Amino acid sequence: MLVIVTRPAAQAAEWVAALAAAGHEAAAVPLLAIDPAPDPAAVRAAWADLAADQLVMFVSPNAVTNFFAAAPGTPWPAGVLAGATGPGTSAALRRAGVPEALIVEPGPEGPFDSEGLWAQLAPRRRWAGARVSVVRGEGGRDWFADTLRAQGATLRFIEAYRRTAPVLDAPAQAALSRALRAPREACWLFSSSEALGHLAQL
């Protein structure tokens, strides 16, 4: 059984390596491309007053990578929590230098999403009057922001990257062709509805 990993290229490579180490045949067919921020100056400006936030929530490892790339070497502000939606995002925050004590993530059993993160954040403090930034790509789910607004928090969105349609390299094209020729011999891993849309286009 061929396992097709559809995450963006950097994360797909990590998944393929882990699956191969566990004895599975796996191939990367990235169905989302990650492009730079539409307004890099706005991302740099967000760093300037980050210390005014009580929480900065990162939706993915790509959000972490692109946000920190906008201000290389800038230390994480003291006391500001960094929210992660799952272990991959948490690992990216650690690599970026965010202190362990400031990282908040879903519990070990998940779910690894905004709801899982909120379950850890809700009891930590009263969120009325807090300022919270959400670092993401263009668009995205608003559940987390809506939940915090309902608690009286002020939200701002920082668009640190763009999700676009992929251009597949030769190995990815070969894996896609193989999976389409023999669909019963492939297992697809999806983490995005956008990826499904791009697959239909391809």
PDB file of N, CA and C in Angstrom, residues 104-172:
ATOM      1  N   VAL A 104       1.731  26.966  24.425  1.00  0.00           N
ATOM      2  CA  VAL A 104       0.496  26.295  24.824  1.00  0.00           C
ATOM      3  C   VAL A 104       0.023  25.471  23.632  1.00  0.00           C
ATOM      4  N   GLU A 105      -0.292  24.196  23.856  1.00  0.00           N
ATOM      5  CA  GLU A 105      -0.688  23.300  22.774  1.00  0.00           C
ATOM      6  C   GLU A 105      -1.781  22.357  23.269  1.00  0.00           C
ATOM      7  N   PRO A 106      -2.496  21.691  22.359  1.00  0.00           N
ATOM      8  CA  PRO A 106      -3.501  20.721  22.784  1.00  0.00           C
ATOM      9  C   PRO A 106      -2.878  19.621  23.636  1.00  0.00           C
ATOM     10  N   GLY A 107      -3.718  18.968  24.420  1.00  0.00           N
ATOM     11  CA  GLY A 107      -3.245  17.858  25.235  1.00  0.00           C
ATOM     12  C   GLY A 107      -2.743  16.712  24.374  1.00  0.00           C
ATOM     13  N   PRO A 108      -2.043  15.747  24.974  1.00  0.00           N
ATOM     14  CA  PRO A 108      -1.413  14.669  24.200  1.00  0.00           C
ATOM     15  C   PRO A 108      -2.389  13.810  23.412  1.00  0.00           C
ATOM     16  N   GLU A 109      -3.643  13.790  23.802  1.00  0.00           N
ATOM     17  CA  GLU A 109      -4.638  12.997  23.090  1.00  0.00           C
ATOM     18  C   GLU A 109      -5.372  13.804  22.021  1.00  0.00           C
ATOM     19  N   GLY A 110      -5.017  15.108  21.886  1.00  0.00           N
ATOM     20  CA  GLY A 110      -5.695  15.934  20.895  1.00  0.00           C
ATOM     21  C   GLY A 110      -7.068  16.377  21.396  1.00  0.00           C
ATOM     22  N   PRO A 111      -7.922  16.847  20.477  1.00  0.00           N
ATOM     23  CA  PRO A 111      -7.683  16.978  19.046  1.00  0.00           C
ATOM     24  C   PRO A 111      -6.654  18.065  18.745  1.00  0.00           C
ATOM     25  N   PHE A 112      -5.911  17.873  17.656  1.00  0.00           N
ATOM     26  CA  PHE A 112      -4.862  18.810  17.293  1.00  0.00           C
ATOM     27  C   PHE A 112      -5.423  19.842  16.323  1.00  0.00           C
ATOM     28  N   ASP A 113      -6.124  20.813  16.889  1.00  0.00           N
ATOM     29  CA  ASP A 113      -6.761  21.864  16.102  1.00  0.00           C
ATOM     30  C   ASP A 113      -7.074  23.037  17.027  1.00  0.00           C
ATOM     31  N   SER A 114      -7.799  24.003  16.506  1.00  0.00           N
ATOM     32  CA  SER A 114      -8.127  25.194  17.307  1.00  0.00           C
ATOM     33  C   SER A 114      -8.920  24.833  18.552  1.00  0.00           C
ATOM     34  N   GLU A 115      -9.838  23.883  18.427  1.00  0.00           N
ATOM     35  CA  GLU A 115     -10.647  23.480  19.560  1.00  0.00           C
ATOM     36  C   GLU A 115      -9.794  22.854  20.659  1.00  0.00           C
ATOM     37  N   GLY A 116      -8.822  22.025  20.244  1.00  0.00           N
ATOM     38  CA  GLY A 116      -7.935  21.414  21.221  1.00  0.00           C
ATOM     39  C   GLY A 116      -7.070  22.436  21.932  1.00  0.00           C
ATOM     40  N   LEU A 117      -6.616  23.462  21.195  1.00  0.00           N
ATOM     41  CA  LEU A 117      -5.837  24.524  21.812  1.00  0.00           C
ATOM     42  C   LEU A 117      -6.684  25.328  22.785  1.00  0.00           C
ATOM     43  N   TRP A 118      -7.915  25.650  22.393  1.00  0.00           N
ATOM     44  CA  TRP A 118      -8.775  26.448  23.260  1.00  0.00           C
ATOM     45  C   TRP A 118      -9.064  25.724  24.574  1.00  0.00           C
ATOM     46  N   ALA A 119      -9.163  24.405  24.532  1.00  0.00           N
ATOM     47  CA  ALA A 119      -9.407  23.639  25.761  1.00  0.00           C
ATOM     48  C   ALA A 119      -8.286  23.851  26.779  1.00  0.00           C
ATOM     49  N   GLN A 120      -7.082  24.119  26.299  1.00  0.00           N
ATOM     50  CA  GLN A 120      -5.952  24.386  27.202  1.00  0.00           C
ATOM     51  C   GLN A 120      -5.890  25.857  27.611  1.00  0.00           C
ATOM     52  N   LEU A 121      -6.301  26.747  26.720  1.00  0.00           N
ATOM     53  CA  LEU A 121      -6.211  28.176  26.997  1.00  0.00           C
ATOM     54  C   LEU A 121      -7.339  28.690  27.890  1.00  0.00           C
ATOM     55  N   ALA A 122      -8.543  28.160  27.706  1.00  0.00           N
ATOM     56  CA  ALA A 122      -9.723  28.713  28.387  1.00  0.00           C
ATOM     57  C   ALA A 122      -9.538  28.830  29.893  1.00  0.00           C
ATOM     58  N   PRO A 123      -8.991  27.812  30.570  1.00  0.00           N
ATOM     59  CA  PRO A 123      -8.896  27.925  32.030  1.00  0.00           C
ATOM     60  C   PRO A 123      -7.700  28.733  32.532  1.00  0.00           C
ATOM     61  N   ARG A 124      -6.842  29.208  31.645  1.00  0.00           N
ATOM     62  CA  ARG A 124      -5.598  29.854  32.087  1.00  0.00           C
ATOM     63  C   ARG A 124      -5.811  31.258  32.628  1.00  0.00           C
ATOM     64  N   ARG A 125      -6.838  31.969  32.103  1.00  0.00           N
ATOM     65  CA  ARG A 125      -7.045  33.348  32.521  1.00  0.00           C
ATOM     66  C   ARG A 125      -8.387  33.816  32.004  1.00  0.00           C
ATOM     67  N   ARG A 126      -8.808  35.004  32.449  1.00  0.00           N
ATOM     68  CA  ARG A 126      -9.955  35.666  31.838  1.00  0.00           C
ATOM     69  C   ARG A 126      -9.456  36.361  30.583  1.00  0.00           C
ATOM     70  N   TRP A 127     -10.148  36.146  29.466  1.00  0.00           N
ATOM     71  CA  TRP A 127      -9.671  36.675  28.191  1.00  0.00           C
ATOM     72  C   TRP A 127     -10.309  38.004  27.822  1.00  0.00           C
ATOM     73  N   ALA A 128     -11.238  38.479  28.639  1.00  0.00           N
ATOM     74  CA  ALA A 128     -11.834  39.795  28.381  1.00  0.00           C
ATOM     75  C   ALA A 128     -10.752  40.863  28.450  1.00  0.00           C
ATOM     76  N   GLY A 129     -10.668  41.695  27.403  1.00  0.00           N
ATOM     77  CA  GLY A 129      -9.692  42.772  27.357  1.00  0.00           C
ATOM     78  C   GLY A 129      -8.329  42.368  26.834  1.00  0.00           C
ATOM     79  N   ALA A 130      -8.117  41.079  26.621  1.00  0.00           N
ATOM     80  CA  ALA A 130      -6.818  40.623  26.115  1.00  0.00           C
ATOM     81  C   ALA A 130      -6.700  40.930  24.627  1.00  0.00           C
ATOM     82  N   ARG A 131      -5.460  41.134  24.168  1.00  0.00           N
ATOM     83  CA  ARG A 131      -5.226  41.262  22.740  1.00  0.00           C
ATOM     84  C   ARG A 131      -4.551  39.989  22.254  1.00  0.00           C
ATOM     85  N   VAL A 132      -5.089  39.432  21.183  1.00  0.00           N
ATOM     86  CA  VAL A 132      -4.620  38.160  20.648  1.00  0.00           C
ATOM     87  C   VAL A 132      -4.364  38.322  19.154  1.00  0.00           C
ATOM     88  N   SER A 133      -3.216  37.841  18.711  1.00  0.00           N
ATOM     89  CA  SER A 133      -2.906  37.818  17.281  1.00  0.00           C
ATOM     90  C   SER A 133      -2.986  36.383  16.776  1.00  0.00           C
ATOM     91  N   VAL A 134      -3.481  36.229  15.561  1.00  0.00           N
ATOM     92  CA  VAL A 134      -3.543  34.924  14.905  1.00  0.00           C
ATOM     93  C   VAL A 134      -2.671  35.002  13.663  1.00  0.00           C
ATOM     94  N   VAL A 135      -1.612  34.188  13.637  1.00  0.00           N
ATOM     95  CA  VAL A 135      -0.699  34.159  12.503  1.00  0.00           C
ATOM     96  C   VAL A 135      -1.130  33.008  11.601  1.00  0.00           C
ATOM     97  N   ARG A 136      -1.418  33.346  10.336  1.00  0.00           N
ATOM     98  CA  ARG A 136      -1.974  32.351   9.422  1.00  0.00           C
ATOM     99  C   ARG A 136      -1.651  32.734   7.980  1.00  0.00           C
ATOM    100  N   GLY A 137      -2.169  31.949   7.037  1.00  0.00           N
ATOM    101  CA  GLY A 137      -2.125  32.326   5.638  1.00  0.00           C
ATOM    102  C   GLY A 137      -3.322  33.197   5.314  1.00  0.00           C
ATOM    103  N   GLU A 138      -3.493  33.508   4.062  1.00  0.00           N
ATOM    104  CA  GLU A 138      -4.655  34.297   3.653  1.00  0.00           C
ATOM    105  C   GLU A 138      -5.921  33.488   3.917  1.00  0.00           C
ATOM    106  N   GLY A 139      -6.869  34.090   4.598  1.00  0.00           N
ATOM    107  CA  GLY A 139      -8.116  33.395   4.898  1.00  0.00           C
ATOM    108  C   GLY A 139      -7.901  32.330   5.956  1.00  0.00           C
ATOM    109  N   GLY A 140      -8.835  31.399   6.042  1.00  0.00           N
ATOM    110  CA  GLY A 140      -8.744  30.333   7.034  1.00  0.00           C
ATOM    111  C   GLY A 140      -9.966  30.316   7.933  1.00  0.00           C
ATOM    112  N   ARG A 141      -9.981  29.339   8.837  1.00  0.00           N
ATOM    113  CA  ARG A 141     -11.099  29.189   9.769  1.00  0.00           C
ATOM    114  C   ARG A 141     -11.125  30.345  10.756  1.00  0.00           C
ATOM    115  N   ASP A 142     -12.329  30.742  11.174  1.00  0.00           N
ATOM    116  CA  ASP A 142     -12.475  31.841  12.120  1.00  0.00           C
ATOM    117  C   ASP A 142     -12.997  31.385  13.481  1.00  0.00           C
ATOM    118  N   TRP A 143     -13.095  30.058  13.699  1.00  0.00           N
ATOM    119  CA  TRP A 143     -13.677  29.560  14.949  1.00  0.00           C
ATOM    120  C   TRP A 143     -12.921  30.081  16.161  1.00  0.00           C
ATOM    121  N   PHE A 144     -11.589  30.003  16.114  1.00  0.00           N
ATOM    122  CA  PHE A 144     -10.783  30.423  17.257  1.00  0.00           C
ATOM    123  C   PHE A 144     -10.982  31.910  17.538  1.00  0.00           C
ATOM    124  N   ALA A 145     -10.911  32.716  16.483  1.00  0.00           N
ATOM    125  CA  ALA A 145     -11.095  34.158  16.650  1.00  0.00           C
ATOM    126  C   ALA A 145     -12.488  34.479  17.177  1.00  0.00           C
ATOM    127  N   ASP A 146     -13.498  33.831  16.634  1.00  0.00           N
ATOM    128  CA  ASP A 146     -14.868  34.089  17.084  1.00  0.00           C
ATOM    129  C   ASP A 146     -15.048  33.707  18.550  1.00  0.00           C
ATOM    130  N   THR A 147     -14.416  32.604  18.954  1.00  0.00           N
ATOM    131  CA  THR A 147     -14.517  32.155  20.347  1.00  0.00           C
ATOM    132  C   THR A 147     -13.888  33.163  21.297  1.00  0.00           C
ATOM    133  N   LEU A 148     -12.717  33.691  20.941  1.00  0.00           N
ATOM    134  CA  LEU A 148     -12.061  34.674  21.796  1.00  0.00           C
ATOM    135  C   LEU A 148     -12.819  36.000  21.815  1.00  0.00           C
ATOM    136  N   ARG A 149     -13.346  36.406  20.661  1.00  0.00           N
ATOM    137  CA  ARG A 149     -14.146  37.640  20.645  1.00  0.00           C
ATOM    138  C   ARG A 149     -15.342  37.510  21.578  1.00  0.00           C
ATOM    139  N   ALA A 150     -15.954  36.336  21.595  1.00  0.00           N
ATOM    140  CA  ALA A 150     -17.101  36.113  22.480  1.00  0.00           C
ATOM    141  C   ALA A 150     -16.703  36.213  23.949  1.00  0.00           C
ATOM    142  N   GLN A 151     -15.410  36.014  24.243  1.00  0.00           N
ATOM    143  CA  GLN A 151     -14.912  36.155  25.612  1.00  0.00           C
ATOM    144  C   GLN A 151     -14.481  37.593  25.925  1.00  0.00           C
ATOM    145  N   GLY A 152     -14.560  38.481  24.913  1.00  0.00           N
ATOM    146  CA  GLY A 152     -14.210  39.874  25.130  1.00  0.00           C
ATOM    147  C   GLY A 152     -12.806  40.249  24.709  1.00  0.00           C
ATOM    148  N   ALA A 153     -12.108  39.349  24.013  1.00  0.00           N
ATOM    149  CA  ALA A 153     -10.751  39.649  23.560  1.00  0.00           C
ATOM    150  C   ALA A 153     -10.778  40.451  22.261  1.00  0.00           C
ATOM    151  N   THR A 154      -9.683  41.133  21.981  1.00  0.00           N
ATOM    152  CA  THR A 154      -9.489  41.855  20.727  1.00  0.00           C
ATOM    153  C   THR A 154      -8.568  41.031  19.843  1.00  0.00           C
ATOM    154  N   LEU A 155      -8.990  40.824  18.604  1.00  0.00           N
ATOM    155  CA  LEU A 155      -8.251  39.958  17.685  1.00  0.00           C
ATOM    156  C   LEU A 155      -7.634  40.759  16.552  1.00  0.00           C
ATOM    157  N   ARG A 156      -6.456  40.334  16.114  1.00  0.00           N
ATOM    158  CA  ARG A 156      -5.908  40.813  14.848  1.00  0.00           C
ATOM    159  C   ARG A 156      -5.322  39.612  14.115  1.00  0.00           C
ATOM    160  N   PHE A 157      -5.374  39.660  12.794  1.00  0.00           N
ATOM    161  CA  PHE A 157      -4.847  38.587  11.963  1.00  0.00           C
ATOM    162  C   PHE A 157      -3.556  39.059  11.295  1.00  0.00           C
ATOM    163  N   ILE A 158      -2.559  38.200  11.298  1.00  0.00           N
ATOM    164  CA  ILE A 158      -1.287  38.464  10.644  1.00  0.00           C
ATOM    165  C   ILE A 158      -1.119  37.416   9.547  1.00  0.00           C
ATOM    166  N   GLU A 159      -1.205  37.846   8.297  1.00  0.00           N
ATOM    167  CA  GLU A 159      -1.112  36.911   7.174  1.00  0.00           C
ATOM    168  C   GLU A 159       0.353  36.778   6.786  1.00  0.00           C
ATOM    169  N   ALA A 160       0.973  35.702   7.265  1.00  0.00           N
ATOM    170  CA  ALA A 160       2.415  35.514   7.121  1.00  0.00           C
ATOM    171  C   ALA A 160       2.800  34.747   5.858  1.00  0.00           C
ATOM    172  N   TYR A 161       1.821  34.166   5.171  1.00  0.00           N
ATOM    173  CA  TYR A 161       2.114  33.411   3.953  1.00  0.00           C
ATOM    174  C   TYR A 161       0.838  33.267   3.139  1.00  0.00           C
ATOM    175  N   ARG A 162       0.989  32.718   1.938  1.00  0.00           N
ATOM    176  CA  ARG A 162      -0.165  32.428   1.081  1.00  0.00           C
ATOM    177  C   ARG A 162      -0.158  30.951   0.712  1.00  0.00           C
ATOM    178  N   ARG A 163      -1.335  30.357   0.697  1.00  0.00           N
ATOM    179  CA  ARG A 163      -1.496  28.988   0.203  1.00  0.00           C
ATOM    180  C   ARG A 163      -1.925  29.071  -1.258  1.00  0.00           C
ATOM    181  N   THR A 164      -1.203  28.369  -2.120  1.00  0.00           N
ATOM    182  CA  THR A 164      -1.513  28.411  -3.546  1.00  0.00           C
ATOM    183  C   THR A 164      -1.539  27.003  -4.119  1.00  0.00           C
ATOM    184  N   ALA A 165      -1.974  26.902  -5.349  1.00  0.00           N
ATOM    185  CA  ALA A 165      -1.983  25.603  -6.029  1.00  0.00           C
ATOM    186  C   ALA A 165      -0.553  25.140  -6.288  1.00  0.00           C
ATOM    187  N   PRO A 166      -0.304  23.839  -6.207  1.00  0.00           N
ATOM    188  CA  PRO A 166       1.063  23.348  -6.350  1.00  0.00           C
ATOM    189  C   PRO A 166       1.469  23.158  -7.804  1.00  0.00           C
ATOM    190  N   VAL A 167       2.781  23.118  -8.012  1.00  0.00           N
ATOM    191  CA  VAL A 167       3.372  22.638  -9.261  1.00  0.00           C
ATOM    192  C   VAL A 167       4.166  21.402  -8.880  1.00  0.00           C
ATOM    193  N   LEU A 168       3.716  20.228  -9.306  1.00  0.00           N
ATOM    194  CA  LEU A 168       4.321  18.972  -8.858  1.00  0.00           C
ATOM    195  C   LEU A 168       5.620  18.692  -9.607  1.00  0.00           C
ATOM    196  N   ASP A 169       6.627  18.228  -8.855  1.00  0.00           N
ATOM    197  CA  ASP A 169       7.867  17.806  -9.497  1.00  0.00           C
ATOM    198  C   ASP A 169       7.687  16.388 -10.051  1.00  0.00           C
ATOM    199  N   ALA A 170       8.728  15.862 -10.692  1.00  0.00           N
ATOM    200  CA  ALA A 170       8.614  14.573 -11.371  1.00  0.00           C
ATOM    201  C   ALA A 170       8.274  13.430 -10.413  1.00  0.00           C
ATOM    202  N   PRO A 171       8.925  13.301  -9.251  1.00  0.00           N
ATOM    203  CA  PRO A 171       8.550  12.214  -8.333  1.00  0.00           C
ATOM    204  C   PRO A 171       7.096  12.307  -7.858  1.00  0.00           C
ATOM    205  N   ALA A 172       6.632  13.517  -7.588  1.00  0.00           N
ATOM    206  CA  ALA A 172       5.241  13.681  -7.154  1.00  0.00           C
ATOM    207  C   ALA A 172       4.279  13.335  -8.282  1.00  0.00           C
TER     208      ALA A 172
END
